[in-house]
Amino acid sequence: VADYYVSETGQVTVDQHVSLTNLTSRNFATSYQLKLPEVDDVRGDLPLTVTRISDESAVVDIRFADEVLGIGQTRRFTISYTASSAANKGEVWEVVIPRLDTQSEEDEFELRLHIPTGLGSAININPPPNNTWRDGDNTVYGFSGEVWKDGAIAASFGNFTVWDFRLKYDIGESRANIHLPPDTGEQTVFYMSI
């Protein structure tokens, strides 16, 4: 499970809760590696090392000090970090969560995106979340690994969106009716010139 907490200032804190379960009695994990894009302040409940691969990514490496043996036995730990550029503010807040890079078919993933009410209503979320609920002053959007592993999650929040564009019509020499976007209950249109 990965919890993405977006603050009202746009900072994104991620808590990645990992469970490694032995599927056989003969094999067990001795380490865990995770490649992360553009992150700061990486920490966890087990000792870890962070190696910067480039300005845009790093590898987190955890070497386990003890062995968890036996079929069905599970090791649980958390890795937390701050995402450098996951949320941007224009007229709306945009949150982009990179595509999940799965290693095997047995892996199970879940992502929860926590958005404070101060960021406004959801304008667009793609792909759509599997479920949505309120948790205090946050709206939480839940995504299963099946939804998340095929592409990035892109979400926009705010109270309004501003679009600036030009329409060009070729009416020739005849008089023609030109259809312009109207005001509706959901939008207001301002024309600078006609």
XYZ file of C-alpha atoms in Angstrom:
194
model
C 0.000 0.000 0.000
C 1.274 3.463 -0.881
C -0.298 6.528 0.764
C 0.266 9.824 -1.109
C -0.505 12.793 1.172
C -0.783 16.127 -0.663
C -0.601 19.182 1.608
C -2.356 22.498 0.961
C 1.063 23.919 -0.039
C 1.503 21.215 -2.681
C 4.125 19.130 -0.887
C 3.627 15.398 -1.391
C 4.653 12.933 1.322
C 4.555 9.235 0.484
C 4.358 6.355 2.978
C 4.992 3.078 1.186
C 3.952 0.120 3.353
C 5.674 -3.059 2.130
C 4.815 -6.668 3.014
C 7.091 -9.434 1.726
C 5.540 -12.884 2.144
C 7.513 -16.100 1.600
C 5.842 -18.217 -1.082
C 8.121 -21.219 -0.457
C 9.822 -22.733 2.575
C 13.262 -22.703 0.891
C 13.581 -19.053 -0.226
C 13.376 -15.760 1.643
C 14.238 -12.117 0.953
C 17.593 -10.817 2.184
C 17.159 -7.289 0.784
C 14.718 -4.948 -0.905
C 15.368 -2.295 -3.550
C 13.090 0.460 -4.776
C 13.793 2.949 -7.577
C 12.169 6.321 -6.938
C 11.870 9.389 -9.190
C 12.804 12.844 -7.831
C 12.510 12.351 -4.076
C 13.925 13.946 -0.935
C 14.087 13.038 2.746
C 13.942 9.233 2.364
C 13.504 7.400 5.675
C 12.171 4.109 6.957
C 11.633 1.913 9.979
C 14.609 -0.273 8.880
C 18.143 0.969 8.104
C 18.430 1.968 4.448
C 20.851 3.540 1.983
C 19.913 5.899 -0.826
C 22.011 6.047 -3.998
C 21.345 8.863 -6.459
C 21.376 7.513 -10.013
C 20.766 10.934 -11.563
C 19.151 14.242 -10.650
C 15.812 12.620 -11.418
C 16.025 9.264 -9.624
C 17.467 7.323 -6.720
C 17.615 3.712 -5.531
C 16.665 2.844 -1.959
C 18.395 -0.307 -0.698
C 17.429 -2.155 2.484
C 19.525 -5.109 3.704
C 17.670 -7.198 6.256
C 19.654 -7.931 9.443
C 17.600 -11.029 10.298
C 15.882 -13.850 8.419
C 12.129 -14.362 8.191
C 11.819 -18.092 7.465
C 8.926 -20.339 6.526
C 6.182 -20.463 3.966
C 3.573 -17.761 4.510
C 5.800 -15.747 6.892
C 5.719 -11.989 6.242
C 8.171 -9.123 6.787
C 6.519 -5.687 7.024
C 8.227 -2.298 6.838
C 7.597 1.271 5.668
C 9.593 3.614 3.440
C 8.632 7.310 3.550
C 9.784 10.138 1.295
C 8.882 13.560 -0.025
C 8.152 13.819 -3.738
C 9.891 16.831 -5.263
C 7.506 17.791 -8.045
C 4.324 15.751 -7.876
C 1.948 18.700 -7.386
C 1.978 22.007 -9.318
C -0.216 25.051 -8.824
C -1.545 27.082 -11.693
C -5.236 27.811 -11.530
C -5.568 24.190 -10.431
C -3.455 21.690 -8.549
C -2.140 18.850 -10.691
C -0.893 15.623 -9.120
C 0.906 13.034 -11.257
C 1.896 9.685 -9.773
C 4.288 7.669 -11.976
C 3.304 4.304 -13.449
C 3.776 1.335 -11.173
C 6.670 -0.854 -12.317
C 5.692 -4.376 -11.260
C 8.177 -7.205 -11.010
C 5.893 -10.246 -10.944
C 2.276 -11.271 -11.351
C 2.058 -12.205 -7.644
C 2.697 -8.613 -6.525
C -0.341 -6.830 -5.082
C -0.465 -3.051 -4.937
C -2.852 -0.419 -3.687
C -2.498 3.361 -3.784
C -4.407 5.912 -1.723
C -4.284 9.581 -2.747
C -5.137 11.908 0.185
C -6.299 15.379 -0.976
C -7.180 18.149 1.534
C -10.490 19.953 0.945
C -8.564 23.243 0.626
C -7.283 22.163 -2.802
C -10.824 22.226 -4.201
C -12.988 19.677 -5.960
C -11.760 16.954 -8.282
C -11.765 18.295 -11.851
C -10.368 15.198 -13.538
C -8.821 11.929 -12.320
C -7.406 9.490 -14.858
C -7.706 6.584 -14.520
C -10.772 6.853 -12.292
C -10.268 5.596 -8.727
C -11.803 2.294 -7.617
C -13.325 4.031 -4.577
C -13.505 7.403 -2.813
C -14.141 8.292 0.837
C -13.756 11.115 3.364
C -11.150 10.961 6.133
C -11.345 14.083 8.313
C -10.421 17.100 6.161
C -9.194 14.873 3.307
C -10.869 13.120 0.420
C -9.128 9.799 -0.230
C -9.056 8.252 -3.701
C -8.242 4.522 -3.765
C -6.623 2.767 -6.736
C -5.963 -0.952 -7.117
C -2.715 -2.172 -8.643
C -4.627 -3.339 -11.725
C -5.623 0.265 -12.459
C -2.306 1.810 -11.414
C 0.212 -0.531 -13.105
C -0.882 0.283 -16.667
C -0.046 3.990 -16.544
C 0.502 7.070 -14.430
C -2.288 8.516 -12.328
C -3.065 12.124 -13.273
C -5.450 14.166 -11.136
C -6.517 17.829 -11.178
C -8.159 19.677 -8.296
C -9.436 23.221 -7.893
C -12.459 25.455 -7.980
C -12.082 26.602 -11.581
C -9.974 26.166 -14.704
C -8.974 28.928 -17.116
C -8.600 28.148 -20.817
C -7.179 30.661 -23.257
C -7.601 29.860 -26.946
C -8.406 31.325 -30.379
C -11.097 30.127 -32.743
C -10.589 30.740 -36.450
C -13.397 30.293 -38.970
C -13.080 30.472 -42.750
C -16.450 31.908 -43.793
C -15.475 32.890 -47.302
C -17.574 35.582 -48.954
C -20.955 34.277 -47.824
C -22.749 35.229 -44.660
C -22.439 32.309 -42.267
C -23.590 31.535 -38.788
C -20.704 31.074 -36.405
C -21.333 28.960 -33.327
C -19.401 30.152 -30.285
C -19.104 28.304 -26.961
C -21.932 29.509 -24.672
C -22.111 30.283 -20.969
C -23.605 27.373 -19.047
C -24.207 26.464 -15.426
C -20.725 24.908 -15.434
C -18.754 27.531 -17.406
C -18.500 31.237 -18.114
C -17.042 32.366 -21.435
C -15.279 35.719 -21.910
C -14.639 37.008 -25.444
C -11.770 39.458 -25.904
C -12.660 40.311 -29.516
C -14.790 39.054 -32.399
